[in-house]
PDB file of C-alpha atoms in Angstrom:
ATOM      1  CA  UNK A   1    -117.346 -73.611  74.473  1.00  0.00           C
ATOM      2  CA  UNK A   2    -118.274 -73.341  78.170  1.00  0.00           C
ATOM      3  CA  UNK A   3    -115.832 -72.710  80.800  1.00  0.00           C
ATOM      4  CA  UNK A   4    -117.010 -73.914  84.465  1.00  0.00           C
ATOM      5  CA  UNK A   5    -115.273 -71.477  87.085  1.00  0.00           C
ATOM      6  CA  UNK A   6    -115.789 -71.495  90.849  1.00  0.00           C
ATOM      7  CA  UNK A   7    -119.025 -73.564  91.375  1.00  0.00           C
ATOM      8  CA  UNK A   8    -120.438 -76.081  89.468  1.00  0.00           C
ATOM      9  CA  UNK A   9    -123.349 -73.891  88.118  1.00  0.00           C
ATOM     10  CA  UNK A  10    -121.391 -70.985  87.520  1.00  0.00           C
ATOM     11  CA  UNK A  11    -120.670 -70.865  83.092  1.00  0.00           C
ATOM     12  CA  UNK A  12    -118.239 -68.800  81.411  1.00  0.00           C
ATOM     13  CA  UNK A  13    -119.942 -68.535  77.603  1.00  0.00           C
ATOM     14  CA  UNK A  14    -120.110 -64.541  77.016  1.00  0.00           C
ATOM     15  CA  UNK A  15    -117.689 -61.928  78.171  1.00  0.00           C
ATOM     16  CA  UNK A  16    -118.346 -58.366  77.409  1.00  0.00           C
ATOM     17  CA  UNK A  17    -114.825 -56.480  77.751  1.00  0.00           C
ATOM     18  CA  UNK A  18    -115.540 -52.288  77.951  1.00  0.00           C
ATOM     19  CA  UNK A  19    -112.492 -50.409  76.819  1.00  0.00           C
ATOM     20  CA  UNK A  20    -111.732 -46.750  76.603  1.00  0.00           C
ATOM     21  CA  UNK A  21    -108.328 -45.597  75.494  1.00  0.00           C
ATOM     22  CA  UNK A  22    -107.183 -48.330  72.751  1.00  0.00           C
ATOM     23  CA  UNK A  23    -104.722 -49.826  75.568  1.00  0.00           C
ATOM     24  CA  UNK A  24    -102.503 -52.277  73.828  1.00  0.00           C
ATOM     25  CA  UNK A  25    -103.433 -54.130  76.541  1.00  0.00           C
ATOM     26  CA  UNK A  26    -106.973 -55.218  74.705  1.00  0.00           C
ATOM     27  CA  UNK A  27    -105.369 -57.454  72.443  1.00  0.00           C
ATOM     28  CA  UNK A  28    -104.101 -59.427  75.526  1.00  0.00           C
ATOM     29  CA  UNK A  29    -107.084 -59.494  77.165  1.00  0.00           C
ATOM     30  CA  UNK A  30    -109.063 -60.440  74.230  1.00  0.00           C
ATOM     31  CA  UNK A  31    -106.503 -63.215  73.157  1.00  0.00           C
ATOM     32  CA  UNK A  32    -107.151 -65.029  76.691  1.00  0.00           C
ATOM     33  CA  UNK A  33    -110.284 -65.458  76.447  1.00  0.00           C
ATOM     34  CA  UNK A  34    -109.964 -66.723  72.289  1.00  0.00           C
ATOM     35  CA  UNK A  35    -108.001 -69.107  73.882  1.00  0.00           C
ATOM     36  CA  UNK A  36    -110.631 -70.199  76.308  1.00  0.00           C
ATOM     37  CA  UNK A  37    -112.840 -70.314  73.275  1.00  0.00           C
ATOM     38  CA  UNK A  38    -115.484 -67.992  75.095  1.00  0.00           C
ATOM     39  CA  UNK A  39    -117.704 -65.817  72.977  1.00  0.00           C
ATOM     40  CA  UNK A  40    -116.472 -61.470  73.489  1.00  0.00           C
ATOM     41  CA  UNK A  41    -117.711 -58.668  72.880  1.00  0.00           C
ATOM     42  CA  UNK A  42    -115.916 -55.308  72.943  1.00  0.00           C
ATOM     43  CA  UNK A  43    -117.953 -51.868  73.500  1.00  0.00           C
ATOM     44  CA  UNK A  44    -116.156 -48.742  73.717  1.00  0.00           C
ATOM     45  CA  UNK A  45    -118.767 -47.232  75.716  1.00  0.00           C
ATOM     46  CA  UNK A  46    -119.139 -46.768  78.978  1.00  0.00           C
ATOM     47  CA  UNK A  47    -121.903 -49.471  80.017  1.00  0.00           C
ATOM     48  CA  UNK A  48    -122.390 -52.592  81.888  1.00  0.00           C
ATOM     49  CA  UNK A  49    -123.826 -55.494  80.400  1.00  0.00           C
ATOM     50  CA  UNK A  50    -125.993 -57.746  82.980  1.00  0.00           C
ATOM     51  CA  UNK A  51    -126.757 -60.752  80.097  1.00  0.00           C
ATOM     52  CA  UNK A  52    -123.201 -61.167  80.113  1.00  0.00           C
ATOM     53  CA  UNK A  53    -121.218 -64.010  82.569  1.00  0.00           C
ATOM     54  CA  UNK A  54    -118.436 -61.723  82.881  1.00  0.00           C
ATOM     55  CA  UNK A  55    -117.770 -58.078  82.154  1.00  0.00           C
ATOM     56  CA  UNK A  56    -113.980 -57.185  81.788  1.00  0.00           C
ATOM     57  CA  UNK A  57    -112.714 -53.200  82.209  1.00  0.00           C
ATOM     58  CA  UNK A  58    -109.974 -52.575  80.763  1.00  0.00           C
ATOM     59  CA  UNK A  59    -109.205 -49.478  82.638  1.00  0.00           C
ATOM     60  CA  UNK A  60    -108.645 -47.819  86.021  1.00  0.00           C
ATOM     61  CA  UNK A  61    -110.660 -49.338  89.065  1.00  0.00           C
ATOM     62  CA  UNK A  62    -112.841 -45.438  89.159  1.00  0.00           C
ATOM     63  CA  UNK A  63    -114.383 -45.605  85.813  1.00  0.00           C
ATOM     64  CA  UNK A  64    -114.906 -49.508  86.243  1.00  0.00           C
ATOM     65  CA  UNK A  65    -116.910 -48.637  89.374  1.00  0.00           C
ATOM     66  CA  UNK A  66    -118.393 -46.079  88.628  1.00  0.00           C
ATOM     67  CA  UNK A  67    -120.232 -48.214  85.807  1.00  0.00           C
ATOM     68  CA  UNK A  68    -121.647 -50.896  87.726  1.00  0.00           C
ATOM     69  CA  UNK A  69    -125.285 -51.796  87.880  1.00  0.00           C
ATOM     70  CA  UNK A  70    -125.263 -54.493  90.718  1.00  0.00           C
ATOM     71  CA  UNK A  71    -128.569 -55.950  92.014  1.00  0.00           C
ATOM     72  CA  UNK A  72    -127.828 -59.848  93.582  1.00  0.00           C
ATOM     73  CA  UNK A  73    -125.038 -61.375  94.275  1.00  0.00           C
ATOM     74  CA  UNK A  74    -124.234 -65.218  93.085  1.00  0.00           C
ATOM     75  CA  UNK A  75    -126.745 -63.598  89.903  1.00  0.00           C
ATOM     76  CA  UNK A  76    -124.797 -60.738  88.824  1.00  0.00           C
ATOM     77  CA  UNK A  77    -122.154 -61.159  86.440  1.00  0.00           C
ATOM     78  CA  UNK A  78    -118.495 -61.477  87.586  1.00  0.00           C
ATOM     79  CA  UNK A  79    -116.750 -58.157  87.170  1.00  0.00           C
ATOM     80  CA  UNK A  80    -113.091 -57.582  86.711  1.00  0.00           C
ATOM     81  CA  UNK A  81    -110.942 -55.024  85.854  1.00  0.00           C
ATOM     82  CA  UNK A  82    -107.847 -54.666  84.194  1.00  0.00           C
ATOM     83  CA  UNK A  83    -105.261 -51.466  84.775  1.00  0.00           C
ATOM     84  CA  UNK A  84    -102.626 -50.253  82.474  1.00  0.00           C
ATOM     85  CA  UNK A  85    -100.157 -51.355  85.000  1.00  0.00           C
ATOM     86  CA  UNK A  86    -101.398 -54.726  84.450  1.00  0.00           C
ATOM     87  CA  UNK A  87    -103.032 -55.389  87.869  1.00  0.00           C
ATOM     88  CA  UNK A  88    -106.353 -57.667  87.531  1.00  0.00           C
ATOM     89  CA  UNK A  89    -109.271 -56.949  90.261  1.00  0.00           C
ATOM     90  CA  UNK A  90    -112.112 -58.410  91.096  1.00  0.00           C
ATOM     91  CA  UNK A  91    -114.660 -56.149  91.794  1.00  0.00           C
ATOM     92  CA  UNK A  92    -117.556 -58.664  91.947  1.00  0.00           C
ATOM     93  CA  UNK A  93    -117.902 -62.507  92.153  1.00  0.00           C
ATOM     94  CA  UNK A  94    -115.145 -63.314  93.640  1.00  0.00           C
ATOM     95  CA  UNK A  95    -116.268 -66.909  95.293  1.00  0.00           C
ATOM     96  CA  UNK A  96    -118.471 -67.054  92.173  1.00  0.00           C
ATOM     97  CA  UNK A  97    -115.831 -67.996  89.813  1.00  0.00           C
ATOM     98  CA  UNK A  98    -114.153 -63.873  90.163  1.00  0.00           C
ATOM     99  CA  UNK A  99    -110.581 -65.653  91.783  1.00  0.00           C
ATOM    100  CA  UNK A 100    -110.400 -67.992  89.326  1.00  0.00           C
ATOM    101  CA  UNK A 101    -110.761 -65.704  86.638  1.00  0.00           C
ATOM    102  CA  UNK A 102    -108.536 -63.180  87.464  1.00  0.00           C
ATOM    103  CA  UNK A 103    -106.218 -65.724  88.538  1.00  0.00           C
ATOM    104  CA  UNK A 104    -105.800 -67.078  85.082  1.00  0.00           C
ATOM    105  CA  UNK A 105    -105.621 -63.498  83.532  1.00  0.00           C
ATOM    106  CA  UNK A 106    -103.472 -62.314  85.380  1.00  0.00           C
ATOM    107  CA  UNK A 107    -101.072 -65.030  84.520  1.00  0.00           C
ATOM    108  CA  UNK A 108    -102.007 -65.153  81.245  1.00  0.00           C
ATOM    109  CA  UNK A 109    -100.922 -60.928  80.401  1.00  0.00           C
ATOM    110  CA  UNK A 110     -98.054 -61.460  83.116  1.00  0.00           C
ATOM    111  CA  UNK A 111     -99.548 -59.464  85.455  1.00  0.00           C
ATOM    112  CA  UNK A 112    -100.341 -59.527  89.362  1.00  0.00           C
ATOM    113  CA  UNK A 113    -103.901 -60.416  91.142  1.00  0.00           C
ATOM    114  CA  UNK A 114    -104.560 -57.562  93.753  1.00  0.00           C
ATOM    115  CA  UNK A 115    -107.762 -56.700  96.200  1.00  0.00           C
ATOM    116  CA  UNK A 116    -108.527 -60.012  97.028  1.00  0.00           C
ATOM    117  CA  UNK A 117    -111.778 -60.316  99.838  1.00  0.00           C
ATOM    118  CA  UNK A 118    -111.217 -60.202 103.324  1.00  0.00           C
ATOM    119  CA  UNK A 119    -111.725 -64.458 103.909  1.00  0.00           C
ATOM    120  CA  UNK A 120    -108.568 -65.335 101.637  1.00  0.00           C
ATOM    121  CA  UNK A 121    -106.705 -62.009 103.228  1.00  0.00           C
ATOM    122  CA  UNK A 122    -107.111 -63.323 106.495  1.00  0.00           C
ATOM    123  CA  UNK A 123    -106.359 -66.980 105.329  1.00  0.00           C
ATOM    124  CA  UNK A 124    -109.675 -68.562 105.711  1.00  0.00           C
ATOM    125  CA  UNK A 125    -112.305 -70.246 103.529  1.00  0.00           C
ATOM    126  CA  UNK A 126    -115.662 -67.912 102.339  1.00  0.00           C
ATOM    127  CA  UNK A 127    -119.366 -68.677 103.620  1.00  0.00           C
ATOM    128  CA  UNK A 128    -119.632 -70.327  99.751  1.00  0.00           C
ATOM    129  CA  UNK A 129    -116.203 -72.376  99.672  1.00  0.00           C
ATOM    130  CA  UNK A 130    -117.441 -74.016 103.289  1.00  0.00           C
ATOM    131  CA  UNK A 131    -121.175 -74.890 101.309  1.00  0.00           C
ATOM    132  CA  UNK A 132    -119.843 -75.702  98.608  1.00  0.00           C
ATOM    133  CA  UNK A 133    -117.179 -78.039 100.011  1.00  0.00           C
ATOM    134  CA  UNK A 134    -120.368 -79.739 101.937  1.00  0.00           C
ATOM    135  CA  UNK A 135    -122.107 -80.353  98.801  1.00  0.00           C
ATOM    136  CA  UNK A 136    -124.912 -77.484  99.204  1.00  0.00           C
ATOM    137  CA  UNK A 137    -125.977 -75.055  96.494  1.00  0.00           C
ATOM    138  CA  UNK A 138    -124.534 -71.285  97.955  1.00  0.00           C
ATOM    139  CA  UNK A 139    -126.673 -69.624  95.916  1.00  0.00           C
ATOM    140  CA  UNK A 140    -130.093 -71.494  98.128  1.00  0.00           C
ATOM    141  CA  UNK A 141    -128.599 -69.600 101.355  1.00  0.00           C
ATOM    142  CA  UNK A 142    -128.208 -65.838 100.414  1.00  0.00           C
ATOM    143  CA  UNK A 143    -130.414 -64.761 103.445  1.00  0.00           C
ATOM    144  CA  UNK A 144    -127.547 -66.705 105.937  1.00  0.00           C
ATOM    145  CA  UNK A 145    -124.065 -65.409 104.086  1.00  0.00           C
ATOM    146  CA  UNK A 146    -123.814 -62.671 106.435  1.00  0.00           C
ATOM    147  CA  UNK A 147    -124.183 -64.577 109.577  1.00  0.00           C
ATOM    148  CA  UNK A 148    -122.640 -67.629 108.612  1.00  0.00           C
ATOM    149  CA  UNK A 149    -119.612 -65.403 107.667  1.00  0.00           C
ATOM    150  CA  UNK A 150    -119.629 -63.887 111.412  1.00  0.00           C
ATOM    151  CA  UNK A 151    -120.480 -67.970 112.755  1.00  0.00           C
ATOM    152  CA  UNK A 152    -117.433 -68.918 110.708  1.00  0.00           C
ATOM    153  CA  UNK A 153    -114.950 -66.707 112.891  1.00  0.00           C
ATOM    154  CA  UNK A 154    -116.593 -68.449 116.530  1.00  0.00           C
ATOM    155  CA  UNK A 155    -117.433 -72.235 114.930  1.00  0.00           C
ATOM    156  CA  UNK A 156    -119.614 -73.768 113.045  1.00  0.00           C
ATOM    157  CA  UNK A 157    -121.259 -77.081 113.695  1.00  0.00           C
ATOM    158  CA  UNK A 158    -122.467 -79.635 110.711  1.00  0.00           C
ATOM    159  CA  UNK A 159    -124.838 -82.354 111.035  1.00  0.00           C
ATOM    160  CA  UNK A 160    -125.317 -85.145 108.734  1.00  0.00           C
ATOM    161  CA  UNK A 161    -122.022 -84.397 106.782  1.00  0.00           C
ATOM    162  CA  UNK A 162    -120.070 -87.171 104.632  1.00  0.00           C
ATOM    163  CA  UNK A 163    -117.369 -88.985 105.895  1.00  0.00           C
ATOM    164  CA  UNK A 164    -114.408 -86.559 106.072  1.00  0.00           C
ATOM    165  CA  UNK A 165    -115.938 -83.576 105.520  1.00  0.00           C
ATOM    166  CA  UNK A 166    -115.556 -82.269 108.673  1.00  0.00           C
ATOM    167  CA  UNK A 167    -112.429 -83.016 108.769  1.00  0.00           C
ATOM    168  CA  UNK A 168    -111.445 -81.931 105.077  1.00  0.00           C
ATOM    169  CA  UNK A 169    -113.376 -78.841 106.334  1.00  0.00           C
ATOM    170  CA  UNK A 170    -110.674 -78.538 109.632  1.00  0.00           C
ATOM    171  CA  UNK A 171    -107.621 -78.964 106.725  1.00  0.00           C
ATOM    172  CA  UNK A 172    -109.118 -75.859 105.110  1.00  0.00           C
ATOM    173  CA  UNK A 173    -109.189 -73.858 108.412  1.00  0.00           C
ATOM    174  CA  UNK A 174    -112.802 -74.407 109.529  1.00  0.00           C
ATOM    175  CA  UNK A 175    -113.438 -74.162 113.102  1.00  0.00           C
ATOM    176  CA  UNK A 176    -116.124 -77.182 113.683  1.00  0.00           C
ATOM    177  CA  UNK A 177    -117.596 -77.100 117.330  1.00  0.00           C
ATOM    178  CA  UNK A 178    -120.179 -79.161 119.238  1.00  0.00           C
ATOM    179  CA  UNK A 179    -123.880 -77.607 118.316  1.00  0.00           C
ATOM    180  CA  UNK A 180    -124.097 -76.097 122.120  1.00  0.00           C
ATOM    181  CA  UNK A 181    -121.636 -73.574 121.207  1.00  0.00           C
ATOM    182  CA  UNK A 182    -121.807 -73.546 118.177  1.00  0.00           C
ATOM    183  CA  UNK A 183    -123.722 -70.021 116.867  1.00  0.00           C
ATOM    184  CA  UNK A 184    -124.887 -71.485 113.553  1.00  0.00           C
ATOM    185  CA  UNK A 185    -125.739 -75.185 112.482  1.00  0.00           C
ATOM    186  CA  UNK A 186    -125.361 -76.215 108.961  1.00  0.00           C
ATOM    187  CA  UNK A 187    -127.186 -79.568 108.135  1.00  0.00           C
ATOM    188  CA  UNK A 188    -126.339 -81.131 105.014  1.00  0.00           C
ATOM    189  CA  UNK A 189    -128.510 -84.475 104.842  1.00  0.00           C
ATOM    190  CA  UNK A 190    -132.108 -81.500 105.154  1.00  0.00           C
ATOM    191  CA  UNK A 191    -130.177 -79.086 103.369  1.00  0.00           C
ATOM    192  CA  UNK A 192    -130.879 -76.479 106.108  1.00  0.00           C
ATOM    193  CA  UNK A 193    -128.779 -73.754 107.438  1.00  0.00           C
ATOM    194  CA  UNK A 194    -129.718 -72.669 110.870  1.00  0.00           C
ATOM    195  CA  UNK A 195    -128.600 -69.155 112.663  1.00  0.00           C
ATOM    196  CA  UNK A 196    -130.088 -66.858 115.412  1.00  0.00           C
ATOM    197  CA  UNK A 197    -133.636 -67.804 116.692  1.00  0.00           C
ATOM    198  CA  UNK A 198    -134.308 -70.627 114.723  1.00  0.00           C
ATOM    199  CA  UNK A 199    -131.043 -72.242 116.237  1.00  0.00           C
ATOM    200  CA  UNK A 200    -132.299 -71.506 120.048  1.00  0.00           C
ATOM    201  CA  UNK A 201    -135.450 -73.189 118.942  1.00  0.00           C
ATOM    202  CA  UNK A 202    -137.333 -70.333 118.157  1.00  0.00           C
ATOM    203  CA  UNK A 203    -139.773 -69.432 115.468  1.00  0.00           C
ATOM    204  CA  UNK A 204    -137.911 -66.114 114.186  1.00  0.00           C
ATOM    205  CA  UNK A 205    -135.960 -65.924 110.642  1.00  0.00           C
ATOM    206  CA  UNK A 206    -133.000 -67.719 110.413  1.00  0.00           C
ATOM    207  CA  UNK A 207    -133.603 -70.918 108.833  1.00  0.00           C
ATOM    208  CA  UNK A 208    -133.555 -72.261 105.077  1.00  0.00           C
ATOM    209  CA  UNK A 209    -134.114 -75.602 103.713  1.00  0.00           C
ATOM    210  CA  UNK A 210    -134.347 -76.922 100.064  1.00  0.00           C
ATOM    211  CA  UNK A 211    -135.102 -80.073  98.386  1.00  0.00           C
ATOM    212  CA  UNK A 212    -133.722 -81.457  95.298  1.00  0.00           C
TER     213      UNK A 212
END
């Protein structure tokens, strides 16, 4: 079975779960994802498996960290950890499917989601939930997360965008301004996001387009 979490081309099939001291807990963990009918494997060694979709620690947040073998985000696999006292973090991949996740399995072992990312602490949609919500792929614009993320705070402005989604994008908290002030422009009918020089016109970095 797959499970589709976060965007659409983000799969749950495999789920490696690493676990160390025979927690009680495992049997939880492992039953929520049965349930999900997702294919797991447990190691007992300390590892990180980068074929996987997800890996799961059951342990504290240190050895969980202290395990990872990042290299590029939206590509990596969702990490999460698990903590004897039952709270579920996401240490990776959070607006790739990582909230959801932990969202569910934290409800599922009656536990509490902590360390969420600094967007939902602050109330406000990520870089990827504004693409996303315009129909673009987020994983086509990793070279404009960062300053879109800073753009996000002054305004953004959108061109070509489908009726209501600039104003579906206001409900969510989105701060749409004319293009004169705005310090990044993201146009959805060329599938282009445009920040620094490339916005004033220049022929610096700044600018991404794909086709379908």
């Amino acid at each position: 079975m797959t499970v589709t979490l976060g965007f659409g081309k983000r799969k749950l099939e495999t789920v490696t779960v690493y676990e160390f001291r025979s927690l009680p807990l495992l049997d939880e963990v492992l039953e929520f994802f049965e349930t999900l009918g997702v294919r797991t494997e447990v190691k007992r060694s300390f590892g990180f498996d980068t074929e996987a979709d997800a890996c799961v620690y059951v342990s504290s947040p240190g050895i969980a960290s202290r395990a990872l073998s990042l290299r590029e985000k939206g590509k990596d696999p969702i990490v999460v950890c698990v903590t004897p006292v039952r709270e579920v973090i996401c240490l990776s991949g959070n607006h790739w499917g990582g909230d959801e996740l932990c969202t569910a399995l934290a409800g599922w072992i009656g536990g509490e989601y902590v360390g969420r990312t600094a967007a939902e602490a602050e109330g406000r949609p990520s870089v990827e939930d504004v693409l996303d919500a315009l129909g673009l792929d987020p994983s086509l614009f990793k070279d404009e997360i960062v300053a879109l993320s800073r753009a996000l705070r002054e305004g953004i402005a959108v061109r070509g965008a489908p009726p209501g989604a600039v104003r579906y994008l206001r409900d969510l908290g989105v701060k749409v301004v004319p293009e004169d002030e705005a310090p990044a422009v993201i146009d959805v009918e060329r599938g282009e996001v445009i920040v620094g020089e490339a916005l004033r016109g220049g022929d610096g970095p700044g600018k991404t387009r794909y086709d379908d």
